Amino acid sequence: MLTPVEERFKAELTRLCPEGTLVLAVSGGGDSVALAVLVHRLGREAVLAHLDHGLRPESGEDAAFVRALAGRLGFPVVIERVDVARIAREKGKNLEAVARELRYAFLARVARRFGARCILTAHTADDQAETVLFQLFTGTARALGIRRSRGPVKRPLLFARRAELRAYLEARGFSWREDRTNLDLARDRAYLRHEVLPRVEARFPGAVAALGRFAEARQTEEDWLEAEARALLLSDPRFFVPNYRALPLLKAPSPLRERAFRQILEAARIRPEARHLKALEKALLGGKMALPGGLLARGYAGALFLIPKAAPPFPSPRGLEPCTYRKGLKLEKGGRLDAFFRTRGVPPELRPLWPLACEEGSVVWIQDLYPEPPEDRFLRRALSLAKKAAKRGEVPIGAVLVKDGAVLAEDHNRVRERADPTAHAELLVLRSVFEQGLDPRGATLFASLEPCPMCYGALFEAGIGTLYYATENEKMGAFSVHRLRPPFPVVPGRFAATSAKLLSGFFARLRSEGCRSG
């Protein structure tokens, strides 16, 4: 019969890692010993993993203790020793950060060696409470505490108090090692553990559990907010540098925009400090701001770019020699290179990095841009339909639906013509496809303007595979304004300037005609 601690542990472990071999991170302390004993009581296959950091004279005794524990429980054991202090000095990094990095790398290696699905650590409810307080007091994080699960690493003991686990070990006749550094009040964690939390718990019984509930609530909120912020980051894959459409970020509430900025910086391996967040804010409005690592944050043509000093290598097509960008270069079929780049939203600072190939002084190939890819041709077709709509007094929006390289249907707005507020280009295209008895699932829609929520809903229900649109819908954009999350890939911003100019010209004429008629 299982004890209450064992029952709760069984429920947690079943939820986190129901089957397979387990790697147990065992230091020799009470919590990790309890973890090993509990796993053994449940009859799960496991291997004990102990990394000797070489930071204390008695660390060899800890390793010997863990080896003996593994023998008593009948578990295999892997023990390694590293000189963490030396590695930290060589890397010029924080000792604790390096120790953590080496420890989890070691655990991952052991997991691969034994084919283990999960790595278990012995963090407890007390560890959770200490972590939340430490994060709140130091301002180094957003008080998320310790996550119960992150990738293969699982922490099934977050429900248990440290004293509860030691009482369990004593009842079963197991001893453990004590790390004397945990008593050093000069260490922040030790101070919180021995001076702060006992007093808080004495004054506010249940405070440790309450801090654990707070961490779980924050983690749930954080996951949702992070997903909402990530949905703002729409980019065009043609650009080989990080790029993000500006309007979704500008329309978002400032806290959500700041989260998106944090994600942008973290993806670029830049610490999201306040000054870097402000730099992105200024760049988003059209500025140019320097970032660490030689990156330039640049707002241009409705997008935010992070431009490096040098471009990654791109091989030219066979038989073509790469050439260097310079002003005045022309395309082989006519037109200047800078004008070509401008219509496609390429910032001036990025143009010298773009891979080119030339013949007889003319550009014959531009990575992902020239010769024109099929998606650009279909977007041009949507824009030509938008122009046709404008000539008929309709809001200039065109749409083309393509599947397996063939056009299934195309149309432009006909709201005025049909006196029907639902006669949007996207809906007309879908209606045409269904009337023909065709299947639009998996097809690609090319639109001159970001769909409104109504059209987005129809595209979602029709099972569209991919959406390309030229520019954002500043008033009713499904993604930019209403922040809907599409279940299909969205590629924004191609020919944004052309579409925006067409729209602004149309509405300017309407205003002018309205003034004259008035």
Short mmCIF file of C-alpha atoms in Angstrom, two decimals:
data_model
loop_
_atom_site.label_atom_id
_atom_site.label_comp_id
_atom_site.label_asym_id
_atom_site.label_seq_id
_atom_site.Cartn_x
_atom_site.Cartn_y
_atom_site.Cartn_z
CA MET A 1 0.00 0.00 0.00
CA LEU A 2 1.34 3.41 -0.98
CA THR A 3 1.73 6.26 1.51
CA PRO A 4 0.04 9.64 0.80
CA VAL A 5 3.36 11.07 -0.45
CA GLU A 6 3.81 8.08 -2.75
CA GLU A 7 0.24 8.34 -4.04
CA ARG A 8 0.65 12.00 -4.89
CA PHE A 9 4.04 11.38 -6.48
CA LYS A 10 2.59 8.54 -8.55
CA ALA A 11 -0.16 10.82 -9.85
CA GLU A 12 2.34 13.56 -10.74
CA LEU A 13 4.77 11.17 -12.44
CA THR A 14 2.00 9.46 -14.39
CA ARG A 15 0.89 12.82 -15.70
CA LEU A 16 4.40 14.04 -16.55
CA CYS A 17 6.09 10.86 -17.79
CA PRO A 18 3.79 7.83 -17.81
CA GLU A 19 6.25 5.33 -19.28
CA GLY A 20 9.85 4.69 -20.23
CA THR A 21 13.20 4.89 -18.49
CA LEU A 22 13.83 7.86 -16.22
CA VAL A 23 17.05 9.79 -15.59
CA LEU A 24 17.15 11.00 -11.98
CA ALA A 25 19.33 14.00 -11.11
CA VAL A 26 20.69 12.95 -7.72
CA SER A 27 23.06 15.19 -5.77
CA GLY A 28 22.87 13.17 -2.57
CA GLY A 29 20.75 15.78 -0.76
CA GLY A 30 17.49 14.87 0.92
CA ASP A 31 15.22 15.96 -1.91
CA SER A 32 17.03 14.03 -4.65
CA VAL A 33 17.41 10.94 -2.46
CA ALA A 34 13.66 11.05 -1.81
CA LEU A 35 13.11 11.29 -5.58
CA ALA A 36 15.17 8.14 -6.16
CA VAL A 37 13.41 6.21 -3.37
CA LEU A 38 9.95 7.22 -4.62
CA VAL A 39 10.75 6.15 -8.17
CA HIS A 40 12.04 2.83 -6.84
CA ARG A 41 8.85 2.35 -4.79
CA LEU A 42 6.77 2.73 -7.96
CA GLY A 43 8.83 0.11 -9.75
CA ARG A 44 9.93 2.39 -12.61
CA GLU A 45 13.15 1.85 -14.56
CA ALA A 46 15.65 4.60 -13.83
CA VAL A 47 19.30 5.58 -13.89
CA LEU A 48 20.90 7.86 -11.31
CA ALA A 49 22.98 10.74 -12.72
CA HIS A 50 25.39 12.68 -10.52
CA LEU A 51 27.66 15.49 -11.70
CA ASP A 52 30.48 16.39 -9.32
CA HIS A 53 31.14 20.12 -9.82
CA GLY A 54 34.40 19.97 -7.91
CA LEU A 55 33.50 23.06 -5.89
CA ARG A 56 33.71 21.55 -2.39
CA PRO A 57 36.37 19.35 -0.72
CA GLU A 58 33.73 16.78 0.24
CA SER A 59 32.21 16.52 -3.26
CA GLY A 60 33.95 13.17 -3.79
CA GLU A 61 32.13 11.84 -0.72
CA ASP A 62 28.83 12.96 -2.24
CA ALA A 63 29.63 10.99 -5.39
CA ALA A 64 30.47 7.90 -3.35
CA PHE A 65 27.19 8.26 -1.42
CA VAL A 66 25.18 8.41 -4.67
CA ARG A 67 26.99 5.33 -5.99
CA ALA A 68 26.10 3.43 -2.80
CA LEU A 69 22.48 4.61 -3.01
CA ALA A 70 22.23 3.35 -6.59
CA GLY A 71 23.54 -0.03 -5.47
CA ARG A 72 21.01 -0.22 -2.65
CA LEU A 73 18.11 0.60 -4.99
CA GLY A 74 19.38 -1.53 -7.85
CA PHE A 75 19.64 1.36 -10.30
CA PRO A 76 22.51 1.95 -12.73
CA VAL A 77 24.46 5.13 -12.02
CA VAL A 78 26.51 7.57 -14.09
CA ILE A 79 28.94 9.86 -12.27
CA GLU A 80 31.11 12.50 -13.91
CA ARG A 81 33.36 15.23 -12.54
CA VAL A 82 33.97 18.66 -14.08
CA ASP A 83 35.97 21.67 -12.95
CA VAL A 84 33.13 24.19 -13.04
CA ALA A 85 35.20 27.02 -11.55
CA ARG A 86 37.87 26.71 -14.23
CA ILE A 87 35.31 26.57 -17.05
CA ALA A 88 33.48 29.61 -15.65
CA ARG A 89 36.74 31.57 -15.52
CA GLU A 90 37.65 30.59 -19.08
CA LYS A 91 34.22 31.58 -20.38
CA GLY A 92 34.02 34.70 -18.22
CA LYS A 93 30.53 33.69 -17.07
CA ASN A 94 28.68 33.46 -13.77
CA LEU A 95 29.67 30.36 -11.79
CA GLU A 96 26.10 29.28 -10.99
CA ALA A 97 24.98 29.77 -14.59
CA VAL A 98 27.85 27.64 -15.90
CA ALA A 99 27.19 24.95 -13.30
CA ARG A 100 23.52 24.81 -14.34
CA GLU A 101 24.42 24.69 -18.02
CA LEU A 102 26.91 21.85 -17.52
CA ARG A 103 24.54 19.93 -15.26
CA TYR A 104 21.66 19.90 -17.75
CA ALA A 105 24.00 19.08 -20.65
CA PHE A 106 25.27 16.11 -18.60
CA LEU A 107 21.73 14.95 -17.83
CA ALA A 108 20.82 15.19 -21.52
CA ARG A 109 23.82 13.02 -22.45
CA VAL A 110 22.81 10.39 -19.91
CA ALA A 111 19.24 10.43 -21.23
CA ARG A 112 20.46 9.84 -24.78
CA ARG A 113 22.76 7.05 -23.66
CA PHE A 114 19.96 5.16 -21.90
CA GLY A 115 17.15 6.10 -24.30
CA ALA A 116 15.29 7.85 -21.48
CA ARG A 117 12.27 9.98 -22.30
CA CYS A 118 12.31 12.06 -19.14
CA ILE A 119 14.83 13.68 -16.82
CA LEU A 120 13.53 14.17 -13.28
CA THR A 121 14.85 16.79 -10.89
CA ALA A 122 13.93 17.06 -7.22
CA HIS A 123 12.71 20.65 -6.92
CA THR A 124 10.18 21.01 -4.12
CA ALA A 125 7.46 23.43 -3.03
CA ASP A 126 10.08 25.20 -0.89
CA ASP A 127 12.35 25.62 -3.92
CA GLN A 128 9.40 27.06 -5.82
CA ALA A 129 8.62 29.59 -3.08
CA GLU A 130 12.29 30.61 -2.79
CA THR A 131 12.55 31.06 -6.55
CA VAL A 132 9.44 33.23 -6.78
CA LEU A 133 10.66 35.49 -3.97
CA PHE A 134 14.17 35.65 -5.43
CA GLN A 135 12.75 36.68 -8.82
CA LEU A 136 10.46 39.28 -7.29
CA PHE A 137 13.17 40.79 -5.11
CA THR A 138 15.93 40.87 -7.72
CA GLY A 139 13.80 41.75 -10.74
CA THR A 140 15.70 39.26 -12.89
CA ALA A 141 12.57 37.58 -14.23
CA ARG A 142 8.81 37.84 -14.29
CA ALA A 143 8.24 35.76 -11.13
CA LEU A 144 7.35 32.62 -13.05
CA GLY A 145 9.07 30.34 -10.58
CA ILE A 146 10.06 26.82 -11.61
CA ARG A 147 8.12 25.12 -14.38
CA ARG A 148 6.78 21.65 -13.71
CA SER A 149 7.73 20.55 -17.21
CA ARG A 150 10.13 21.95 -19.79
CA GLY A 151 11.00 19.65 -22.65
CA PRO A 152 12.30 16.33 -21.29
CA VAL A 153 12.95 17.84 -17.83
CA LYS A 154 10.13 17.10 -15.36
CA ARG A 155 9.74 18.14 -11.75
CA PRO A 156 7.21 15.85 -10.05
CA LEU A 157 8.04 16.94 -6.48
CA LEU A 158 6.83 20.55 -6.65
CA PHE A 159 3.84 19.53 -4.56
CA ALA A 160 6.00 18.38 -1.60
CA ARG A 161 7.57 20.32 1.26
CA ARG A 162 11.24 19.70 2.04
CA ALA A 163 10.48 18.60 5.63
CA GLU A 164 7.84 16.19 4.37
CA LEU A 165 10.36 14.41 2.14
CA ARG A 166 12.93 14.11 4.91
CA ALA A 167 10.34 12.63 7.23
CA TYR A 168 9.50 10.14 4.48
CA LEU A 169 13.17 9.13 4.15
CA GLU A 170 13.59 8.71 7.90
CA ALA A 171 10.50 6.50 8.04
CA ARG A 172 12.00 4.25 5.35
CA GLY A 173 15.49 4.16 6.84
CA PHE A 174 17.34 6.28 4.29
CA SER A 175 19.93 8.96 5.02
CA TRP A 176 21.13 11.85 2.88
CA ARG A 177 23.99 14.33 2.55
CA GLU A 178 23.87 17.96 3.65
CA ASP A 179 25.58 20.63 1.57
CA ARG A 180 27.17 23.08 4.04
CA THR A 181 27.02 25.91 1.49
CA ASN A 182 23.23 25.82 1.87
CA LEU A 183 23.72 27.22 5.39
CA ASP A 184 25.80 30.22 4.24
CA LEU A 185 23.51 33.22 4.74
CA ALA A 186 25.74 35.30 2.48
CA ARG A 187 24.12 33.37 -0.34
CA ASP A 188 20.79 34.81 -1.43
CA ARG A 189 19.05 31.44 -1.67
CA ALA A 190 20.25 30.38 1.77
CA TYR A 191 19.10 33.70 3.25
CA LEU A 192 15.63 33.27 1.76
CA ARG A 193 15.50 29.64 2.90
CA HIS A 194 16.59 30.11 6.49
CA GLU A 195 15.71 33.71 7.35
CA VAL A 196 12.82 34.86 5.19
CA LEU A 197 10.53 31.95 4.36
CA PRO A 198 10.27 30.53 7.91
CA ARG A 199 9.19 33.95 9.21
CA VAL A 200 6.76 34.48 6.35
CA GLU A 201 5.27 31.01 6.85
CA ALA A 202 4.98 31.59 10.62
CA ARG A 203 3.14 34.88 10.09
CA PHE A 204 1.11 33.69 7.09
CA PRO A 205 0.53 29.93 7.37
CA GLY A 206 0.33 28.34 3.93
CA ALA A 207 2.46 31.04 2.33
CA VAL A 208 4.74 28.51 0.61
CA ALA A 209 1.76 26.78 -0.99
CA ALA A 210 0.30 30.17 -1.96
CA LEU A 211 3.54 31.15 -3.69
CA GLY A 212 3.41 27.86 -5.57
CA ARG A 213 -0.14 28.60 -6.74
CA PHE A 214 0.96 32.09 -7.75
CA ALA A 215 3.77 30.63 -9.87
CA GLU A 216 1.41 28.21 -11.61
CA ALA A 217 -1.05 31.01 -12.38
CA ARG A 218 1.74 33.23 -13.72
CA GLN A 219 3.06 30.43 -15.89
CA THR A 220 -0.38 29.84 -17.41
CA GLU A 221 -0.82 33.56 -18.07
CA GLU A 222 2.71 33.83 -19.42
CA ASP A 223 2.20 31.01 -21.91
CA TRP A 224 -0.95 32.67 -23.24
CA LEU A 225 0.61 36.12 -23.43
CA GLU A 226 3.72 34.77 -25.13
CA ALA A 227 1.57 33.06 -27.76
CA GLU A 228 -0.38 36.28 -28.29
CA ALA A 229 2.85 38.24 -28.72
CA ARG A 230 4.29 35.60 -31.08
CA ALA A 231 1.21 35.94 -33.29
CA LEU A 232 2.18 39.58 -33.92
CA LEU A 233 5.44 38.55 -35.59
CA LEU A 234 4.44 38.17 -39.23
CA SER A 235 7.37 38.05 -41.63
CA ASP A 236 8.26 37.52 -45.28
CA PRO A 237 10.54 34.48 -45.73
CA ARG A 238 12.15 35.97 -48.85
CA PHE A 239 14.25 38.17 -46.61
CA PHE A 240 17.22 36.27 -45.23
CA VAL A 241 17.33 38.57 -42.19
CA PRO A 242 14.78 38.83 -39.36
CA ASN A 243 11.85 40.98 -40.52
CA TYR A 244 8.47 41.71 -38.97
CA ARG A 245 5.49 43.57 -40.35
CA ALA A 246 5.10 46.86 -38.48
CA LEU A 247 1.34 47.36 -38.33
CA PRO A 248 0.50 44.30 -36.17
CA LEU A 249 3.07 45.56 -33.66
CA LEU A 250 1.89 49.16 -33.82
CA LYS A 251 -1.77 48.20 -33.35
CA ALA A 252 -1.07 45.92 -30.39
CA PRO A 253 -1.33 47.14 -26.77
CA SER A 254 2.06 48.34 -25.56
CA PRO A 255 2.58 45.47 -23.03
CA LEU A 256 1.98 42.93 -25.79
CA ARG A 257 4.24 44.81 -28.19
CA GLU A 258 6.99 44.84 -25.58
CA ARG A 259 6.68 41.06 -25.23
CA ALA A 260 7.00 40.72 -28.98
CA PHE A 261 10.11 42.92 -28.87
CA ARG A 262 11.54 40.66 -26.18
CA GLN A 263 10.98 37.66 -28.41
CA ILE A 264 12.67 39.43 -31.32
CA LEU A 265 15.71 40.25 -29.20
CA GLU A 266 15.93 36.81 -27.63
CA ALA A 267 15.75 35.20 -31.09
CA ALA A 268 18.73 37.41 -32.03
CA ARG A 269 20.50 36.34 -28.80
CA ILE A 270 20.35 39.85 -27.39
CA ARG A 271 19.48 40.39 -23.74
CA PRO A 272 16.10 42.19 -23.72
CA GLU A 273 17.21 45.21 -21.73
CA ALA A 274 15.07 48.34 -21.58
CA ARG A 275 17.40 50.32 -23.86
CA HIS A 276 17.18 47.65 -26.56
CA LEU A 277 13.39 47.56 -26.28
CA LYS A 278 13.32 51.35 -26.75
CA ALA A 279 15.61 51.00 -29.77
CA LEU A 280 13.16 48.62 -31.43
CA GLU A 281 10.29 50.99 -30.64
CA LYS A 282 12.09 53.85 -32.40
CA ALA A 283 13.09 51.67 -35.35
CA LEU A 284 9.50 50.48 -35.72
CA LEU A 285 8.46 54.08 -36.37
CA GLY A 286 10.93 54.33 -39.25
CA GLY A 287 14.21 54.98 -37.49
CA LYS A 288 17.61 53.31 -37.56
CA MET A 289 18.99 52.04 -34.26
CA ALA A 290 22.17 50.12 -33.44
CA LEU A 291 21.88 46.87 -31.48
CA PRO A 292 24.55 44.60 -29.96
CA GLY A 293 26.35 42.21 -32.25
CA GLY A 294 26.58 44.72 -35.07
CA LEU A 295 22.88 44.51 -35.87
CA LEU A 296 20.93 47.47 -37.24
CA ALA A 297 17.25 47.77 -36.37
CA ARG A 298 15.61 49.50 -39.32
CA GLY A 299 12.01 50.42 -40.02
CA TYR A 300 11.28 50.48 -43.75
CA ALA A 301 8.30 50.00 -46.07
CA GLY A 302 5.95 48.84 -43.31
CA ALA A 303 8.39 46.39 -41.75
CA LEU A 304 10.97 46.17 -38.99
CA PHE A 305 14.31 44.66 -40.05
CA LEU A 306 17.33 43.43 -38.11
CA ILE A 307 20.20 43.84 -40.55
CA PRO A 308 23.67 42.33 -39.88
CA LYS A 309 26.97 43.68 -41.10
CA ALA A 310 27.48 40.69 -43.39
CA ALA A 311 25.12 38.32 -45.17
CA PRO A 312 25.21 34.52 -44.90
CA PRO A 313 26.71 32.82 -47.97
CA PHE A 314 24.31 31.97 -50.78
CA PRO A 315 25.46 29.88 -53.74
CA SER A 316 24.65 31.39 -57.14
CA PRO A 317 22.91 29.23 -59.76
CA ARG A 318 25.26 27.04 -61.76
CA GLY A 319 27.09 28.93 -64.45
CA LEU A 320 26.50 32.38 -62.93
CA GLU A 321 29.10 34.48 -61.19
CA PRO A 322 28.14 36.51 -58.11
CA CYS A 323 28.49 40.26 -58.38
CA THR A 324 28.62 43.16 -55.95
CA TYR A 325 25.78 45.60 -55.46
CA ARG A 326 26.30 49.19 -56.54
CA LYS A 327 24.00 52.03 -57.39
CA GLY A 328 23.16 52.27 -61.06
CA LEU A 329 23.08 48.53 -61.73
CA LYS A 330 20.35 47.47 -64.16
CA LEU A 331 18.36 44.31 -64.65
CA GLU A 332 18.91 42.35 -67.83
CA LYS A 333 15.27 42.88 -68.86
CA GLY A 334 15.33 46.59 -68.10
CA GLY A 335 14.85 48.76 -65.05
CA ARG A 336 17.22 49.79 -62.31
CA LEU A 337 18.13 47.47 -59.48
CA ASP A 338 17.39 50.06 -56.77
CA ALA A 339 13.89 50.66 -58.12
CA PHE A 340 13.34 46.89 -58.19
CA PHE A 341 14.47 46.59 -54.57
CA ARG A 342 12.31 49.55 -53.56
CA THR A 343 9.10 48.04 -54.98
CA ARG A 344 9.82 44.87 -53.03
CA GLY A 345 10.42 46.64 -49.74
CA VAL A 346 14.16 45.97 -49.44
CA PRO A 347 15.82 48.59 -47.18
CA PRO A 348 18.84 50.45 -48.62
CA GLU A 349 21.08 49.01 -45.87
CA LEU A 350 20.12 45.46 -46.87
CA ARG A 351 20.64 45.86 -50.61
CA PRO A 352 24.46 45.59 -50.53
CA LEU A 353 24.08 42.24 -48.73
CA TRP A 354 21.59 40.71 -51.15
CA PRO A 355 23.12 37.92 -53.28
CA LEU A 356 23.31 38.89 -56.96
CA ALA A 357 24.66 37.41 -60.17
CA CYS A 358 25.54 39.48 -63.25
CA GLU A 359 26.32 39.00 -66.92
CA GLU A 360 27.82 41.75 -69.07
CA GLY A 361 27.18 44.36 -66.40
CA SER A 362 23.49 43.53 -65.87
CA VAL A 363 21.84 41.65 -63.03
CA VAL A 364 20.46 38.30 -64.18
CA TRP A 365 19.69 36.72 -60.79
CA ILE A 366 18.66 37.99 -57.36
CA GLN A 367 18.26 35.51 -54.50
CA ASP A 368 14.51 34.67 -54.07
CA LEU A 369 13.45 37.75 -56.09
CA TYR A 370 14.59 37.53 -59.71
CA PRO A 371 13.65 35.83 -62.00
CA GLU A 372 10.24 36.47 -60.50
CA PRO A 373 8.91 33.55 -58.41
CA PRO A 374 5.36 32.22 -59.06
CA GLU A 375 3.94 33.73 -55.88
CA ASP A 376 5.00 37.21 -57.00
CA ARG A 377 3.30 36.68 -60.36
CA PHE A 378 0.06 35.68 -58.68
CA LEU A 379 0.24 38.68 -56.37
CA ARG A 380 0.75 40.92 -59.38
CA ARG A 381 -2.37 39.33 -60.84
CA ALA A 382 -4.30 40.16 -57.65
CA LEU A 383 -3.05 43.75 -57.86
CA SER A 384 -4.18 44.04 -61.49
CA LEU A 385 -7.65 42.89 -60.39
CA ALA A 386 -7.56 45.53 -57.65
CA LYS A 387 -6.82 48.20 -60.26
CA LYS A 388 -9.79 46.97 -62.29
CA ALA A 389 -11.99 47.28 -59.19
CA ALA A 390 -10.80 50.88 -58.65
CA LYS A 391 -11.79 51.82 -62.21
CA ARG A 392 -15.31 50.56 -61.44
CA GLY A 393 -15.55 52.59 -58.26
CA GLU A 394 -14.94 49.63 -55.98
CA VAL A 395 -12.42 49.54 -53.14
CA PRO A 396 -9.32 48.23 -54.94
CA ILE A 397 -8.90 44.70 -53.65
CA GLY A 398 -8.22 41.64 -55.79
CA ALA A 399 -7.82 37.96 -54.97
CA VAL A 400 -6.54 34.91 -56.80
CA LEU A 401 -6.92 31.32 -55.56
CA VAL A 402 -4.27 28.87 -56.78
CA LYS A 403 -3.88 25.14 -56.32
CA ASP A 404 -1.06 23.01 -57.74
CA GLY A 405 0.07 25.96 -59.84
CA ALA A 406 -3.32 26.45 -61.52
CA VAL A 407 -5.73 29.34 -60.93
CA LEU A 408 -9.02 28.02 -59.54
CA ALA A 409 -10.75 31.41 -59.41
CA GLU A 410 -10.04 35.14 -59.29
CA ASP A 411 -12.09 38.26 -58.70
CA HIS A 412 -12.14 41.75 -57.22
CA ASN A 413 -14.41 43.61 -54.82
CA ARG A 414 -17.99 44.07 -56.08
CA VAL A 415 -19.67 45.56 -53.02
CA ARG A 416 -20.97 48.63 -54.85
CA GLU A 417 -21.89 46.77 -58.03
CA ARG A 418 -23.99 44.18 -56.21
CA ALA A 419 -25.09 46.35 -53.30
CA ASP A 420 -23.82 43.53 -51.11
CA PRO A 421 -21.50 44.25 -48.15
CA THR A 422 -20.24 40.66 -48.28
CA ALA A 423 -19.11 40.84 -51.93
CA HIS A 424 -15.44 40.98 -50.99
CA ALA A 425 -12.89 39.61 -53.42
CA GLU A 426 -11.92 36.68 -51.19
CA LEU A 427 -15.53 35.58 -50.65
CA LEU A 428 -16.36 35.89 -54.35
CA VAL A 429 -13.39 33.70 -55.19
CA LEU A 430 -14.48 31.02 -52.71
CA ARG A 431 -18.07 31.12 -53.99
CA SER A 432 -16.83 30.67 -57.54
CA VAL A 433 -14.74 27.66 -56.54
CA PHE A 434 -17.65 25.97 -54.78
CA GLU A 435 -20.01 26.71 -57.67
CA GLN A 436 -17.55 24.95 -59.98
CA GLY A 437 -17.51 21.95 -57.66
CA LEU A 438 -13.81 22.40 -56.93
CA ASP A 439 -12.04 21.72 -53.65
CA PRO A 440 -10.17 24.75 -52.18
CA ARG A 441 -8.57 22.81 -49.33
CA GLY A 442 -4.83 23.29 -49.30
CA ALA A 443 -4.99 26.01 -51.97
CA THR A 444 -3.06 29.29 -51.75
CA LEU A 445 -4.87 32.62 -51.76
CA PHE A 446 -3.13 35.72 -53.09
CA ALA A 447 -4.79 38.98 -52.02
CA SER A 448 -3.84 42.60 -52.57
CA LEU A 449 -4.97 43.43 -49.01
CA GLU A 450 -4.97 41.64 -45.68
CA PRO A 451 -8.40 39.99 -45.22
CA CYS A 452 -10.99 41.34 -42.82
CA PRO A 453 -12.32 39.03 -40.05
CA MET A 454 -15.29 38.02 -42.20
CA CYS A 455 -13.08 36.87 -45.07
CA TYR A 456 -10.61 35.27 -42.68
CA GLY A 457 -13.44 33.18 -41.23
CA ALA A 458 -14.42 32.01 -44.70
CA LEU A 459 -10.81 31.15 -45.58
CA PHE A 460 -10.49 29.22 -42.34
CA GLU A 461 -13.69 27.24 -42.97
CA ALA A 462 -12.67 26.54 -46.57
CA GLY A 463 -9.38 24.98 -45.43
CA ILE A 464 -7.04 27.37 -47.24
CA GLY A 465 -3.43 26.18 -47.10
CA THR A 466 -1.47 29.45 -47.32
CA LEU A 467 -2.26 33.16 -47.57
CA TYR A 468 -0.16 35.82 -49.27
CA TYR A 469 -1.20 39.44 -49.04
CA ALA A 470 0.43 42.60 -50.32
CA THR A 471 -0.22 45.05 -47.51
CA GLU A 472 -2.07 45.42 -44.22
CA ASN A 473 -5.68 46.40 -43.77
CA GLU A 474 -5.27 49.30 -41.33
CA LYS A 475 -8.95 49.46 -40.37
CA MET A 476 -10.17 45.85 -40.37
CA GLY A 477 -7.13 43.58 -40.71
CA ALA A 478 -7.83 40.15 -39.27
CA PHE A 479 -4.26 39.81 -38.01
CA SER A 480 -2.99 43.38 -37.73
CA VAL A 481 -6.02 44.93 -36.03
CA HIS A 482 -8.03 42.05 -34.59
CA ARG A 483 -5.02 39.84 -33.78
CA LEU A 484 -6.63 36.62 -34.99
CA ARG A 485 -4.33 33.62 -35.11
CA PRO A 486 -4.48 31.84 -38.47
CA PRO A 487 -4.17 28.05 -38.62
CA PHE A 488 -2.39 28.39 -41.96
CA PRO A 489 0.88 30.12 -42.94
CA VAL A 490 0.57 33.84 -43.68
CA VAL A 491 3.15 35.60 -45.86
CA PRO A 492 2.66 39.39 -45.73
CA GLY A 493 4.14 42.46 -47.33
CA ARG A 494 4.97 41.57 -50.91
CA PHE A 495 4.33 44.63 -53.12
CA ALA A 496 3.11 46.45 -50.02
CA ALA A 497 3.99 49.87 -51.44
CA THR A 498 2.15 49.20 -54.70
CA SER A 499 -1.02 48.07 -52.95
CA ALA A 500 -0.89 50.88 -50.38
CA LYS A 501 -0.44 53.48 -53.12
CA LEU A 502 -3.41 52.06 -55.02
CA LEU A 503 -5.61 52.21 -51.92
CA SER A 504 -4.53 55.69 -50.83
CA GLY A 505 -5.04 57.03 -54.35
CA PHE A 506 -8.52 55.54 -54.53
CA PHE A 507 -9.65 57.05 -51.23
CA ALA A 508 -8.04 60.39 -52.07
CA ARG A 509 -10.14 60.52 -55.25
CA LEU A 510 -13.26 59.67 -53.26
CA ARG A 511 -12.58 62.49 -50.83
CA SER A 512 -11.89 64.88 -53.69
CA GLU A 513 -15.11 63.93 -55.48
CA GLY A 514 -17.02 64.28 -52.23
CA CYS A 515 -15.66 67.80 -51.75
CA ARG A 516 -16.58 68.80 -55.31
CA SER A 517 -20.08 67.39 -55.06
CA GLY A 518 -20.53 69.12 -51.69
#
